[in-house]
Tab-separated table of C-alpha atoms in Angstrom:
chain	number	residue	atom	x	y	z
A	1	MET	CA	57.282	167.561	128.376
A	2	ASN	CA	54.628	168.616	125.879
A	3	ALA	CA	55.010	169.465	122.199
A	4	GLN	CA	55.616	173.178	122.824
A	5	HIS	CA	58.226	172.378	125.467
A	6	ILE	CA	59.983	170.062	122.994
A	7	GLN	CA	59.991	172.708	120.262
A	8	THR	CA	61.473	175.336	122.567
A	9	PHE	CA	63.902	172.813	124.065
A	10	PHE	CA	65.492	172.100	120.693
A	11	GLU	CA	65.282	175.672	119.447
A	12	THR	CA	67.309	176.685	122.510
A	13	LEU	CA	69.904	173.946	122.019
A	14	ARG	CA	70.179	174.831	118.321
A	15	ALA	CA	70.655	178.533	119.035
A	16	ALA	CA	73.553	177.734	121.376
A	17	ASN	CA	75.165	175.209	118.983
A	18	PRO	CA	73.878	175.503	115.392
A	19	ALA	CA	76.237	172.905	113.916
A	20	PRO	CA	76.939	170.233	116.552
A	21	GLN	CA	79.588	167.617	115.846
A	22	THR	CA	80.659	164.318	117.352
A	23	GLU	CA	83.660	164.571	119.664
A	24	LEU	CA	85.205	161.495	118.053
A	25	GLU	CA	87.978	162.454	115.631
A	26	TYR	CA	87.756	161.046	112.103
A	27	ALA	CA	88.521	161.990	108.512
A	28	SER	CA	86.488	159.404	106.582
A	29	VAL	CA	83.434	157.205	106.963
A	30	PHE	CA	85.655	154.216	107.665
A	31	GLU	CA	87.542	156.087	110.398
A	32	LEU	CA	84.201	157.064	111.955
A	33	LEU	CA	83.001	153.455	111.905
A	34	ALA	CA	86.254	152.264	113.479
A	35	ALA	CA	86.186	154.992	116.146
A	36	VAL	CA	82.571	154.294	117.107
A	37	LEU	CA	83.237	150.551	117.264
A	38	LEU	CA	86.179	151.234	119.579
A	39	SER	CA	84.191	153.662	121.734
A	40	ALA	CA	81.906	151.083	123.381
A	41	GLN	CA	82.390	151.355	127.152
A	42	ALA	CA	85.185	153.874	126.559
A	43	THR	CA	85.446	157.660	126.485
A	44	ASP	CA	85.773	159.686	123.301
A	45	VAL	CA	88.942	161.212	124.762
A	46	GLY	CA	90.517	157.790	125.229
A	47	VAL	CA	89.501	156.613	121.767
A	48	ASN	CA	90.832	159.770	120.128
A	49	LYS	CA	94.170	159.354	121.859
A	50	ALA	CA	94.526	155.861	120.379
A	51	THR	CA	93.164	156.594	116.915
A	52	ARG	CA	95.442	159.594	116.402
A	53	ARG	CA	98.274	157.081	116.170
A	54	LEU	CA	96.292	154.270	114.564
A	55	PHE	CA	94.791	156.216	111.658
A	56	VAL	CA	98.204	157.480	110.575
A	57	VAL	CA	99.170	153.919	109.621
A	58	ALA	CA	95.772	152.292	109.054
A	59	ASN	CA	93.013	154.554	107.766
A	60	THR	CA	91.421	152.095	105.296
A	61	PRO	CA	90.027	148.569	105.661
A	62	GLU	CA	92.941	147.230	103.623
A	63	LYS	CA	95.603	148.854	105.789
A	64	MET	CA	93.790	147.861	108.984
A	65	LEU	CA	93.537	144.269	107.814
A	66	ALA	CA	97.250	144.284	107.001
A	67	LEU	CA	98.011	145.154	110.641
A	68	GLY	CA	96.252	142.010	111.854
A	69	GLU	CA	94.850	141.565	115.333
A	70	PRO	CA	98.242	141.624	117.142
A	71	GLY	CA	99.326	144.765	115.312
A	72	LEU	CA	96.014	146.505	115.916
A	73	CYS	CA	96.113	145.600	119.606
A	74	GLU	CA	99.385	147.507	119.980
A	75	TYR	CA	97.605	150.711	118.984
A	76	ILE	CA	94.401	150.290	121.000
A	77	ARG	CA	95.517	148.493	124.152
A	78	THR	CA	94.724	151.614	126.233
A	79	ILE	CA	91.034	151.178	125.322
A	80	GLY	CA	88.837	148.877	127.368
A	81	LEU	CA	88.069	145.454	125.862
A	82	PHE	CA	90.752	146.107	123.241
A	83	ARG	CA	91.285	142.441	122.337
A	84	SER	CA	87.666	141.748	121.454
A	85	LYS	CA	87.403	145.097	119.678
A	86	ALA	CA	90.507	144.307	117.619
A	87	LYS	CA	88.971	140.955	116.638
A	88	HIS	CA	85.708	142.602	115.597
A	89	LEU	CA	87.389	145.441	113.715
A	90	ILE	CA	89.650	143.119	111.732
A	91	ALA	CA	86.679	140.891	110.850
A	92	THR	CA	84.689	143.981	109.864
A	93	CYS	CA	87.488	145.109	107.546
A	94	GLN	CA	87.476	141.688	105.882
A	95	ILE	CA	83.745	141.936	105.204
A	96	LEU	CA	83.996	145.515	103.948
A	97	ILE	CA	86.625	144.453	101.431
A	98	GLU	CA	84.933	141.228	100.329
A	99	GLN	CA	81.309	142.373	100.264
A	100	HIS	CA	81.310	146.172	99.917
A	101	GLY	CA	84.340	147.043	97.820
A	102	GLY	CA	86.140	148.476	100.840
A	103	LYS	CA	83.362	151.021	101.445
A	104	VAL	CA	81.181	151.429	104.522
A	105	PRO	CA	77.555	150.571	103.636
A	106	ASN	CA	74.805	153.102	104.262
A	107	THR	CA	71.977	150.798	105.346
A	108	ARG	CA	71.157	149.609	108.844
A	109	GLU	CA	70.900	145.977	107.777
A	110	ALA	CA	74.384	145.945	106.209
A	111	LEU	CA	75.960	147.850	109.092
A	112	GLU	CA	74.473	145.622	111.772
A	113	ALA	CA	75.795	142.580	109.897
A	114	LEU	CA	79.346	143.762	110.635
A	115	PRO	CA	81.080	142.188	113.673
A	116	GLY	CA	80.936	144.425	116.722
A	117	VAL	CA	78.403	146.774	115.139
A	118	GLY	CA	75.109	146.891	116.990
A	119	ARG	CA	72.107	149.144	116.599
A	120	LYS	CA	73.693	152.074	118.445
A	121	THR	CA	76.882	152.028	116.361
A	122	ALA	CA	74.874	151.684	113.150
A	123	ASN	CA	72.725	154.656	114.137
A	124	VAL	CA	75.788	156.824	114.756
A	125	VAL	CA	77.227	156.010	111.330
A	126	LEU	CA	73.884	156.497	109.574
A	127	ASN	CA	73.362	159.842	111.294
A	128	VAL	CA	76.871	161.334	111.324
A	129	ALA	CA	78.293	159.970	108.085
A	130	PHE	CA	75.190	159.779	105.916
A	131	GLY	CA	72.967	162.483	107.415
A	132	GLN	CA	70.085	160.126	108.087
A	133	ALA	CA	67.524	160.728	110.813
A	134	ALA	CA	68.742	158.089	113.258
A	135	MET	CA	69.054	158.191	117.025
A	136	ALA	CA	71.870	156.357	118.816
A	137	VAL	CA	70.797	156.043	122.437
A	138	ASP	CA	73.820	155.928	124.724
A	139	THR	CA	73.820	156.390	128.518
A	140	HIS	CA	73.674	160.191	128.175
A	141	ILE	CA	70.706	160.246	125.820
A	142	PHE	CA	68.919	157.567	127.833
A	143	ARG	CA	69.329	159.653	130.996
A	144	VAL	CA	68.356	162.979	129.416
A	145	SER	CA	65.313	161.490	127.697
A	146	ASN	CA	63.994	160.032	130.945
A	147	ARG	CA	64.940	162.877	133.284
A	148	THR	CA	63.546	165.660	131.107
A	149	GLY	CA	60.405	163.778	130.115
A	150	LEU	CA	61.358	164.113	126.447
A	151	ALA	CA	60.959	160.395	125.725
A	152	PRO	CA	60.749	158.225	128.842
A	153	GLY	CA	61.460	154.542	128.393
A	154	LYS	CA	62.800	151.522	130.248
A	155	THR	CA	65.116	150.354	127.464
A	156	PRO	CA	67.366	152.123	124.934
A	157	LEU	CA	65.136	150.895	122.093
A	158	ALA	CA	62.004	152.253	123.775
A	159	VAL	CA	63.720	155.614	124.246
A	160	GLU	CA	64.973	155.607	120.647
A	161	LEU	CA	61.514	154.958	119.244
A	162	GLY	CA	60.042	157.610	121.540
A	163	LEU	CA	62.592	160.184	120.406
A	164	MET	CA	62.020	159.405	116.740
A	165	LYS	CA	58.302	159.971	117.284
A	166	ARG	CA	58.465	163.116	119.435
A	167	ILE	CA	61.343	165.162	118.008
A	168	PRO	CA	60.199	167.530	115.218
A	169	ALA	CA	61.680	166.719	111.807
A	170	GLU	CA	63.612	169.995	111.597
A	171	PHE	CA	65.780	168.921	114.563
A	172	MET	CA	66.167	165.201	113.913
A	173	VAL	CA	69.529	165.107	112.136
A	174	ASP	CA	71.313	167.121	114.850
A	175	ALA	CA	69.276	166.020	117.881
A	176	HIS	CA	71.598	163.093	118.602
A	177	HIS	CA	74.559	165.455	119.120
A	178	TRP	CA	72.638	168.029	121.141
A	179	LEU	CA	71.309	165.409	123.544
A	180	ILE	CA	74.692	163.725	124.043
A	181	LEU	CA	76.467	167.022	124.683
A	182	HIS	CA	73.702	168.172	127.016
A	183	GLY	CA	73.939	164.943	128.988
A	184	ARG	CA	77.731	164.998	129.046
A	185	TYR	CA	78.207	168.578	130.217
A	186	VAL	CA	74.950	169.842	131.764
A	187	CYS	CA	72.438	167.109	132.587
A	188	LYS	CA	75.059	165.002	134.345
A	189	ALA	CA	74.253	161.705	136.025
A	190	ARG	CA	74.920	162.570	139.677
A	191	THR	CA	74.851	166.354	139.737
A	192	PRO	CA	72.765	167.869	136.946
A	193	LEU	CA	73.458	171.581	136.553
A	194	CYS	CA	69.810	172.594	136.674
A	195	ALA	CA	70.498	176.099	138.019
A	196	SER	CA	72.506	177.021	134.944
A	197	CYS	CA	70.645	174.884	132.413
A	198	SER	CA	69.287	176.817	129.427
A	199	VAL	CA	66.395	174.391	128.933
A	200	ALA	CA	65.384	173.867	132.565
A	201	ALA	CA	62.076	175.637	131.945
A	202	GLN	CA	61.141	173.016	129.362
A	203	CYS	CA	62.401	170.014	131.356
A	204	ASP	CA	60.018	168.085	133.632
A	205	HIS	CA	62.750	167.636	136.230
A	206	GLY	CA	63.898	171.253	135.964
A	207	ARG	CA	60.418	172.697	136.359
A	208	LEU	CA	59.888	170.524	139.429
A	209	GLN	CA	63.172	171.709	140.912
A	210	PHE	CA	62.307	175.391	140.494
A	211	LYS	CA	58.754	174.883	141.731
A	212	SER	CA	59.967	173.306	144.983
A	213	ALA	CA	62.736	175.883	145.511
């Protein structure tokens, strides 16, 4: 995928969805952080189902900490790895209160120092909550980046760095959402919908498919 392909690729995705949003439900930066932390190896649908109940009673670090691990587990037990996630989230709330005045920090270093928060989670919070140009590479973005030729790489970090280098600045803030949604609903793992894909002409895989047809 060359520079012109990349430009057209994102122009097309932007035209179809000018203001993309995460599918995780949240009403504050803390709720976003909690939802993303809970979403590891889980679906957004499953996380939303749990947090709709959880955030009614615990939508701040203080209220979450007051629940304690056992109380939190009762709300998130339908989510995979809920015990370890409850432990991390409670510990994160403690640090937010003690070190950040109950606020979610807006730097990568501070975010990654929170229990259960790795590079991907930090990137989501930096991008979605604070509007920073950050790229959280999940399985969808990793697949789309390699399949399309946008930013091939053998590891999530390699793909992330490739995307940050190749995506034009005008698209960077929203690119994370466009790529996830494209991977989730069009460029699927087993059966990519190339025939109905709006950016197939810009995609290395798509062009190959049409050439051989």
